[in-house]
XYZ file of C-alpha atoms in Angstrom:
609
model
C -69.724 47.776 -17.468
C -70.434 51.170 -17.069
C -74.584 50.994 -18.520
C -76.796 48.830 -15.929
C -80.588 48.284 -16.422
C -80.395 45.581 -13.828
C -82.419 46.497 -10.878
C -80.686 46.551 -7.549
C -80.344 43.034 -5.320
C -81.104 42.693 -2.234
C -77.463 42.652 -0.785
C -77.265 46.186 -2.913
C -80.054 47.803 -1.234
C -78.546 47.049 2.184
C -75.569 48.410 1.305
C -77.018 51.943 -0.163
C -79.139 52.208 2.767
C -76.669 51.386 5.473
C -73.688 53.845 3.679
C -76.571 56.024 3.569
C -77.226 56.497 7.506
C -73.423 56.313 7.766
C -72.826 59.599 5.726
C -75.870 61.253 6.952
C -74.249 61.113 10.985
C -70.900 62.316 9.313
C -72.666 65.739 7.959
C -72.828 66.612 11.794
C -69.355 66.888 12.538
C -70.073 70.560 9.433
C -72.291 72.573 12.239
C -71.179 75.764 12.187
C -71.708 77.490 15.883
C -73.101 80.608 13.991
C -73.667 82.300 10.811
C -70.859 83.988 8.588
C -71.519 85.153 5.149
C -73.613 87.856 4.214
C -76.267 85.707 2.650
C -76.833 83.885 5.715
C -77.314 86.792 7.988
C -80.048 88.349 5.162
C -81.734 84.771 5.350
C -81.918 85.075 9.176
C -83.526 87.908 9.007
C -85.549 87.091 6.879
C -86.858 84.034 8.902
C -87.648 87.149 11.048
C -89.144 90.076 8.773
C -89.539 88.698 5.568
C -88.713 91.441 3.316
C -86.991 91.397 0.067
C -86.969 95.095 -0.697
C -84.697 95.567 2.651
C -82.823 92.055 1.485
C -84.351 90.073 4.061
C -83.073 88.492 2.019
C -81.839 89.300 -1.355
C -83.960 89.052 -4.539
C -85.473 86.752 -5.684
C -86.764 85.954 -2.288
C -86.230 81.834 -1.681
C -89.780 81.981 -0.904
C -89.862 78.053 -0.521
C -86.447 78.040 1.772
C -87.393 80.845 4.170
C -91.061 78.632 4.358
C -89.339 75.344 5.049
C -87.014 77.268 7.867
C -90.433 79.521 9.761
C -91.420 75.721 9.775
C -88.573 74.659 12.200
C -88.359 78.052 13.576
C -90.723 76.746 16.098
C -89.013 74.005 17.371
C -85.566 75.379 18.029
C -84.376 78.549 19.904
C -82.544 80.804 17.158
C -83.037 82.082 13.331
C -80.067 80.350 12.371
C -80.301 76.923 13.638
C -83.855 77.363 11.733
C -81.952 77.803 8.429
C -79.095 75.057 9.621
C -81.610 72.646 10.215
C -83.078 72.571 6.736
C -79.546 72.511 5.194
C -78.063 69.693 7.631
C -81.578 67.308 6.603
C -80.654 67.757 2.982
C -77.288 67.551 3.148
C -78.200 63.917 5.124
C -79.939 63.146 1.869
C -76.972 63.372 -0.209
C -75.934 60.052 -0.888
C -78.909 58.679 -1.868
C -79.900 61.320 -3.728
C -76.517 61.223 -5.786
C -76.869 56.803 -6.232
C -80.415 57.998 -7.713
C -79.117 60.516 -9.814
C -76.196 58.035 -11.092
C -78.506 55.077 -11.566
C -81.092 57.579 -13.682
C -78.024 58.127 -16.346
C -78.025 54.022 -15.913
C -74.441 53.395 -14.631
C -74.687 50.227 -12.824
C -74.786 49.718 -9.115
C -70.780 50.346 -8.616
C -69.930 53.117 -10.453
C -73.368 54.697 -9.037
C -72.128 53.628 -5.199
C -68.530 55.383 -6.258
C -70.043 58.635 -7.921
C -72.611 58.972 -4.574
C -69.819 58.185 -1.918
C -66.846 60.745 -3.612
C -69.807 63.299 -4.263
C -71.089 62.874 -0.699
C -67.046 63.852 0.873
C -66.283 66.413 -1.764
C -65.188 69.364 0.515
C -68.287 72.300 -0.614
C -70.493 69.202 -0.362
C -69.691 68.039 3.099
C -68.735 72.137 4.243
C -72.033 74.113 3.262
C -74.239 71.349 4.669
C -73.496 72.762 8.290
C -74.365 76.423 7.205
C -77.389 78.358 7.166
C -76.664 79.275 2.750
C -79.072 77.910 0.247
C -77.086 76.362 -2.207
C -77.437 72.568 -0.115
C -80.856 72.726 -0.422
C -81.369 73.734 -3.903
C -78.573 71.482 -4.880
C -80.659 68.513 -3.452
C -83.536 69.725 -4.941
C -82.294 70.221 -8.417
C -80.310 66.868 -8.322
C -83.677 65.225 -7.135
C -85.567 66.637 -10.271
C -82.728 65.308 -12.461
C -83.189 61.931 -11.296
C -87.087 61.968 -10.825
C -87.038 62.996 -14.914
C -84.076 60.810 -15.779
C -86.525 57.818 -14.202
C -89.820 59.473 -15.868
C -88.276 59.348 -19.108
C -87.550 55.644 -19.115
C -90.527 54.684 -17.472
C -92.943 56.681 -18.400
C -94.700 56.909 -15.007
C -97.227 59.752 -14.727
C -96.862 59.667 -11.210
C -92.335 59.951 -11.242
C -93.615 62.991 -13.968
C -95.613 64.609 -11.348
C -93.416 63.781 -8.405
C -90.217 65.664 -10.867
C -92.840 68.261 -11.888
C -93.419 69.156 -7.418
C -89.378 69.213 -7.176
C -88.363 71.390 -9.465
C -90.867 73.659 -8.395
C -89.633 73.865 -5.128
C -86.018 74.369 -6.116
C -87.525 76.784 -8.394
C -89.099 78.341 -5.031
C -84.994 78.050 -3.907
C -82.590 79.413 -6.661
C -84.196 79.468 -9.820
C -80.688 80.365 -12.099
C -80.223 76.504 -10.955
C -83.371 75.091 -13.390
C -80.791 75.016 -16.232
C -79.339 71.708 -14.954
C -82.889 70.352 -14.550
C -83.408 71.734 -18.597
C -82.649 68.605 -20.335
C -83.850 66.061 -18.066
C -87.446 67.714 -18.165
C -87.279 67.839 -21.880
C -86.357 64.375 -22.129
C -89.264 63.854 -20.179
C -91.490 65.577 -21.631
C -90.788 64.491 -25.528
C -91.170 61.060 -24.687
C -94.555 62.112 -23.181
C -95.409 63.564 -26.356
C -94.122 61.110 -28.231
C -96.453 58.569 -26.626
C -99.455 60.655 -27.027
C -99.794 61.868 -23.042
C -100.227 65.312 -23.820
C -103.010 65.537 -20.448
C -100.125 63.918 -18.482
C -97.114 66.581 -19.668
C -99.821 69.699 -19.179
C -100.761 68.671 -15.779
C -96.529 68.311 -14.905
C -96.496 71.903 -16.162
C -99.217 73.424 -14.717
C -98.354 71.520 -11.441
C -94.591 73.126 -11.648
C -95.844 76.756 -12.689
C -98.502 76.642 -10.539
C -96.753 77.075 -7.502
C -93.393 78.619 -8.722
C -96.160 81.537 -9.511
C -98.073 81.261 -6.264
C -94.397 80.550 -3.988
C -92.695 84.285 -5.746
C -96.572 86.050 -5.588
C -96.757 85.527 -1.781
C -92.817 86.923 -1.701
C -94.006 89.492 -3.259
C -96.996 89.823 -1.633
C -95.396 90.168 1.791
C -93.073 92.780 0.191
C -95.121 94.535 -2.230
C -95.890 93.676 -5.914
C -94.671 96.974 -7.520
C -91.663 97.370 -4.700
C -90.247 93.520 -5.449
C -90.448 93.834 -9.132
C -88.056 96.934 -8.461
C -85.655 95.288 -6.411
C -85.346 92.440 -8.512
C -84.800 94.340 -11.766
C -81.935 96.447 -9.184
C -80.459 93.229 -8.242
C -80.487 92.027 -11.895
C -78.404 94.750 -12.903
C -75.940 94.562 -10.017
C -75.266 90.943 -10.181
C -74.802 91.839 -13.925
C -72.166 94.828 -13.361
C -69.949 92.840 -10.281
C -70.262 89.548 -10.973
C -70.842 88.815 -15.303
C -68.356 88.706 -17.713
C -68.329 92.087 -18.328
C -67.681 92.870 -14.440
C -64.256 94.892 -15.211
C -61.985 93.224 -12.259
C -63.280 89.718 -13.690
C -60.433 87.348 -14.093
C -59.520 85.916 -17.896
C -61.394 83.619 -18.676
C -59.068 80.728 -18.841
C -58.346 81.535 -14.999
C -61.846 81.255 -13.891
C -62.055 77.703 -15.962
C -59.047 76.769 -13.520
C -60.716 77.922 -10.342
C -64.363 75.920 -11.613
C -62.677 72.975 -12.341
C -60.885 72.889 -8.821
C -63.719 75.173 -6.955
C -61.677 74.405 -3.170
C -58.125 74.678 -4.302
C -57.261 70.980 -3.438
C -54.692 70.493 -5.768
C -53.360 66.862 -7.412
C -56.832 65.676 -6.214
C -58.632 67.929 -8.430
C -56.623 66.978 -11.005
C -56.874 63.169 -10.625
C -60.451 63.716 -10.495
C -60.527 66.111 -14.358
C -58.349 63.501 -15.419
C -60.311 60.825 -15.264
C -63.522 62.760 -15.844
C -61.474 63.486 -19.553
C -60.786 59.193 -19.436
C -64.539 58.711 -19.409
C -65.012 61.336 -22.029
C -62.565 59.872 -24.861
C -63.884 56.437 -23.718
C -67.572 57.216 -24.479
C -67.131 59.746 -27.570
C -64.766 56.916 -29.865
C -67.043 53.946 -28.075
C -70.767 52.556 -27.201
C -72.116 53.306 -24.268
C -73.086 56.981 -25.645
C -75.894 57.175 -24.136
C -74.385 57.785 -20.466
C -71.706 60.761 -21.857
C -74.559 62.227 -24.316
C -76.713 62.847 -21.096
C -74.913 63.937 -18.284
C -73.348 66.780 -20.856
C -76.409 67.645 -21.880
C -77.863 68.111 -18.194
C -74.608 69.698 -16.334
C -72.217 70.669 -19.309
C -74.819 74.230 -20.068
C -74.475 75.363 -16.349
C -71.369 74.692 -16.317
C -70.729 77.319 -19.136
C -73.246 79.868 -17.904
C -71.618 79.858 -14.980
C -68.350 80.931 -16.900
C -69.558 84.435 -18.343
C -72.286 84.940 -15.472
C -71.159 83.766 -11.982
C -68.242 85.400 -9.579
C -65.682 83.223 -9.723
C -64.348 83.887 -6.075
C -67.826 81.850 -5.364
C -67.193 78.357 -7.382
C -66.730 76.622 -4.367
C -70.543 77.765 -4.177
C -71.789 77.652 -7.110
C -70.085 74.723 -8.285
C -72.513 72.763 -6.071
C -74.381 73.070 -9.318
C -72.527 71.620 -12.331
C -69.685 69.249 -10.189
C -72.073 66.489 -9.698
C -71.706 66.321 -13.878
C -67.433 66.436 -13.227
C -68.232 63.187 -10.743
C -70.257 61.259 -12.874
C -67.828 61.760 -15.555
C -64.646 60.663 -13.385
C -67.229 57.178 -12.739
C -66.708 56.366 -16.543
C -63.494 56.913 -16.029
C -62.479 55.020 -13.721
C -65.303 52.086 -15.021
C -63.442 52.517 -18.576
C -59.836 51.764 -16.204
C -61.916 48.833 -14.642
C -62.939 47.589 -17.651
C -59.033 46.750 -18.795
C -58.833 44.215 -16.073
C -62.883 42.944 -15.610
C -61.966 40.602 -13.028
C -60.618 43.264 -10.764
C -62.956 45.666 -12.037
C -64.597 46.431 -8.590
C -61.125 46.222 -6.941
C -60.349 49.423 -9.475
C -63.590 51.230 -7.938
C -62.058 50.746 -4.103
C -59.216 51.928 -5.170
C -59.780 55.263 -6.009
C -62.328 55.471 -3.771
C -59.824 54.938 -1.273
C -57.763 57.363 -2.676
C -60.119 60.380 -2.643
C -61.851 59.397 0.486
C -58.150 59.118 1.940
C -57.179 62.662 1.216
C -60.411 64.359 0.782
C -61.494 63.650 4.421
C -58.410 64.362 6.174
C -58.138 68.023 3.396
C -61.349 68.798 4.438
C -61.788 68.442 8.659
C -59.333 71.236 9.307
C -61.686 73.690 7.703
C -64.854 73.305 10.120
C -62.743 73.635 13.369
C -62.851 77.413 13.579
C -66.544 77.766 12.223
C -67.380 74.829 14.249
C -65.519 76.163 18.115
C -66.028 80.395 16.882
C -68.550 83.028 15.841
C -67.490 84.761 12.494
C -65.622 88.062 12.645
C -68.625 89.947 11.977
C -71.134 88.304 14.376
C -68.177 88.784 17.465
C -67.583 92.304 16.644
C -71.233 93.235 16.299
C -71.799 91.163 19.836
C -69.114 92.622 21.035
C -70.968 96.294 20.406
C -73.941 95.092 21.829
C -72.176 93.993 25.002
C -69.992 97.408 25.494
C -71.116 100.235 23.778
C -74.050 102.385 25.346
C -77.400 102.656 23.607
C -76.906 106.119 23.774
C -73.673 106.440 21.853
C -73.658 106.470 17.527
C -72.863 103.208 15.604
C -71.488 104.343 12.274
C -71.927 101.288 10.349
C -69.889 100.966 6.820
C -71.616 99.438 3.911
C -68.974 96.102 4.508
C -70.991 94.755 7.681
C -74.443 96.445 7.954
C -76.831 93.257 7.980
C -74.416 92.397 10.826
C -75.378 94.999 12.524
C -79.090 95.434 12.028
C -79.379 92.114 13.330
C -77.045 92.088 16.041
C -77.686 95.549 17.671
C -80.733 96.662 16.529
C -81.011 99.098 19.185
C -78.459 100.931 19.307
C -78.779 104.359 16.936
C -77.023 103.056 13.241
C -75.970 105.544 10.878
C -74.719 104.288 7.847
C -72.028 107.154 6.029
C -71.338 105.370 2.807
C -67.984 107.256 3.198
C -65.430 107.932 6.312
C -65.273 111.397 5.516
C -69.506 111.679 6.882
C -68.067 110.463 9.855
C -65.491 112.423 10.292
C -67.935 115.502 10.074
C -70.694 114.214 11.867
C -71.008 115.484 16.064
C -71.592 111.544 17.034
C -68.308 110.880 16.126
C -66.716 112.595 19.226
C -68.556 109.267 21.621
C -69.192 106.839 18.560
C -67.282 103.802 17.651
C -66.933 102.857 13.599
C -67.984 99.025 12.629
C -65.885 97.391 9.641
C -65.167 94.363 7.769
C -61.934 96.927 6.617
C -58.724 97.851 9.040
C -58.258 101.280 9.476
C -54.339 101.008 10.586
C -55.424 102.557 14.049
C -53.989 101.277 16.936
C -56.600 102.072 19.071
C -59.109 99.371 17.436
C -60.278 96.155 18.416
C -59.882 93.671 15.569
C -62.133 90.241 15.585
C -59.457 87.903 12.615
C -60.638 84.564 11.523
C -57.324 82.709 10.408
C -56.715 81.989 6.317
C -56.050 78.271 6.877
C -58.142 75.565 5.163
C -61.330 76.979 5.364
C -60.294 80.282 3.570
C -60.295 77.389 0.087
C -63.834 76.557 0.879
C -65.798 79.778 1.456
C -66.381 83.275 -0.621
C -63.214 85.164 0.235
C -64.692 87.115 2.574
C -65.844 88.736 6.397
C -62.730 86.753 7.521
C -62.116 89.878 10.051
C -64.386 92.911 11.557
C -62.872 95.883 13.277
C -64.496 98.548 15.629
C -63.165 101.450 16.812
C -63.872 104.950 18.147
C -65.066 106.776 15.238
C -63.419 110.039 15.907
C -60.236 108.248 15.269
C -61.160 107.798 11.894
C -59.826 109.411 9.361
C -60.682 109.969 5.517
C -57.787 109.962 3.129
C -58.193 112.016 0.693
C -56.544 113.309 -2.355
C -53.064 111.679 -2.884
C -53.532 108.302 -1.450
C -53.846 104.877 -3.297
C -55.748 101.957 -1.857
C -54.824 99.715 0.788
C -52.920 96.697 0.380
C -51.801 93.742 2.287
C -53.635 91.608 4.726
C -54.080 91.823 8.196
C -52.047 92.303 10.353
C -49.363 94.113 7.751
C -51.684 96.113 6.293
C -50.368 99.646 4.320
C -51.376 102.345 1.942
C -48.931 104.339 0.113
C -49.267 108.030 -0.379
C -47.637 110.109 -3.596
C -45.827 113.519 -3.012
C -48.839 115.273 -1.602
C -51.683 113.679 0.152
C -54.314 114.473 2.910
C -55.994 113.343 5.824
C -59.241 114.523 7.136
C -60.243 113.531 10.886
C -63.083 115.234 12.726
C -63.252 118.121 15.189
C -61.385 117.886 18.533
C -62.448 118.674 21.701
C -58.930 118.616 22.721
C -54.902 118.851 21.540
C -53.220 115.136 21.239
C -50.353 113.424 20.055
C -50.451 112.270 16.811
C -48.257 109.136 16.206
C -47.354 107.768 13.217
C -45.138 104.745 11.243
C -44.533 104.669 8.113
C -41.510 104.062 5.491
C -39.844 105.791 3.376
C -38.134 104.193 0.328
C -34.802 105.849 0.834
C -33.334 102.246 -0.043
C -33.676 103.241 -3.696
C -33.551 107.536 -2.832
C -29.856 108.187 -2.888
C -30.529 111.205 -0.452
C -32.688 111.671 2.608
C -36.298 112.219 2.272
C -37.745 115.894 4.128
C -41.683 114.676 5.197
C -42.985 118.270 5.940
C -46.687 117.894 8.183
C -49.692 120.526 7.485
C -52.255 120.589 10.004
C -55.092 122.635 8.439
C -52.537 124.573 7.000
C -50.201 125.333 9.541
C -46.684 123.949 9.388
C -46.892 121.218 12.930
C -43.858 119.590 11.945
C -40.976 118.133 9.483
C -38.853 114.883 9.845
C -35.621 113.646 8.049
C -36.428 109.930 7.077
C -32.705 108.604 6.789
C -33.731 105.179 7.515
C -36.832 102.782 5.729
C -38.667 102.882 8.958
C -39.652 105.770 10.515
C -41.695 106.613 13.736
C -43.101 110.110 13.992
C -44.773 111.523 17.171
C -46.377 115.118 16.661
C -48.739 117.214 19.050
C -51.376 118.523 17.477
C -53.875 121.504 18.488
C -56.570 120.853 15.403
C -60.066 122.916 15.857
C -62.792 121.902 17.319
C -65.710 123.246 15.244
C -64.646 121.778 11.859
C -63.120 119.168 10.329
C -59.314 118.707 10.416
C -56.921 118.387 7.739
C -53.596 117.062 7.741
C -51.753 117.345 4.633
C -48.125 115.532 4.124
C -45.518 116.549 2.013
C -42.429 114.694 0.691
C -39.182 116.217 -1.195
C -38.587 112.956 -3.159
C -40.560 110.096 -4.608
C -39.941 106.924 -6.780
C -41.531 105.572 -9.638
C -41.228 101.535 -9.314
C -40.852 101.026 -12.952
C -38.889 103.493 -13.484
C -36.130 101.895 -11.037
C -36.862 98.758 -13.262
C -38.043 97.246 -9.727
C -42.043 95.963 -11.447
C -44.644 97.187 -13.739
C -45.852 99.732 -10.685
C -46.067 103.124 -12.558
C -48.027 104.845 -9.795
C -45.508 107.955 -7.831
C -44.793 106.647 -4.169
C -44.265 108.586 -1.420
C -44.294 107.343 2.341
C -45.667 103.927 2.755
C -48.042 104.404 6.030
C -48.398 100.980 7.710
C -50.378 102.118 11.558
C -51.247 105.396 13.539
C -52.128 105.994 16.222
C -54.534 109.408 18.557
C -54.005 110.079 22.233
C -55.769 113.173 23.866
C -53.197 115.209 25.905
C -54.513 116.295 29.632
C -53.050 119.524 30.142
C -50.342 118.309 32.116
C -49.453 116.307 29.704
C -49.631 118.731 26.928
C -47.102 121.117 28.819
C -44.345 117.901 29.299
C -45.005 117.484 25.476
C -44.226 120.945 25.015
């Protein structure tokens, strides 16, 4: 039996309470050492200084989340720990809240318990509970909203409806886009009130939601500046629409997006099993009564799933799926119940078997993902801390756009320049003694790297911020005409040139040796390839490539009063598509793997000459 209207027995209440406490304790395993992602750093900055225009945090401002964190900040030692504490406390409520959601859709005790337990140990639900993202608080608040409105629709109590309205307001003040999942429960509860001619209760509830939400965002806008706040909100909307929605040029095809949404943490077979069980539940309740649980679950969660298909960055599915994956779990519970109804006497055993399968796979699968975040600083944090400890404050820190929030937060006392383009570093007088901070490797051997392995955690997070690099800014170069985008992953990275390619680098006060490692595709070119190097228009060396791997050292005398340009010319190139080795129609010359610049003293210069 799937549907139950019976209240819980004493033993059932005890089982739920004990399980809720035990599950809550497991949330401590996910505690991260510090912030990792872009959003977490913005939240940390907002705890110190709330300014939406400066993206502290990013629009629309998350006022309730920051409000809670600021209260906790009075009792903890860091901004991150204040945000993390809010997350952990919310995460500890995952089991009872999800149990309440399942019961609000009239699932019986066994199905509700099963759904709540499975949901609590989904990899993303578990992992993000130990971070400083807003997703877990938002998820819990909206799940609480759903349960409260569905119960209000059943019992008609004004107090339940008011509670649901207040919880909805708090959720709106964390992640307003998640409101989609609360629309049907709110509409059902409100319609029942209207039909019962209890308009005053409906209007009071709507006033509570509207008033609290307006108050929260008004305070956020007041702290920022009203005109500036709404301008920042509009600009952020345009950015998200262009970068994340279906209009984005680099977005995967829709069928791939759906596949990523159905397996948001890339768990493979176990995700397939859950989706198959959900499909069984759908088929059973479409073809036979009772249809009400299926209809209500679909009307609650399917709209956000459709919204995410077209409007959300699919690379962030692990996080964003927190807004719809509860629906899939509930459908899976209907599927297991369907299978259990085939053997009524062993129905509980069927639930137990499937729970053991999921728990036995998901728990050991997820635990390794906690290891690196729990023990080490995230790469951008480690890089910023290294700069703070090792770079004099008199030196300029050139900060790439990819890493500016970490630099602003961890090294506020250093002079920082956001160059927007490497060529601006090359031209800057401070490049001679400064450092360059970025999340992208420059292929310079002198750079200091901070890298996290792409292990199980890679499946659970938006796949960024796994690398950070610090290098002397005088060694930074600008890849100009003739170069293609960097490819590969650290430590195996490369960049292809065409037949002619130019590199610009900063003024140098003394000569030095440039050490280049590159490949020339002589394996498919039937003759040696001559590589000519010109510095500021003057030939400084030639190399005849007869092998795939090449190692070239050039003694250069760059100018000190202007930007230097190193031009590389090849006598022959390839177009892979014409050689039937792929669909790459680029003209490829040499594949640069790394370079190293070593300034030479006078004695070393004479020896090199």
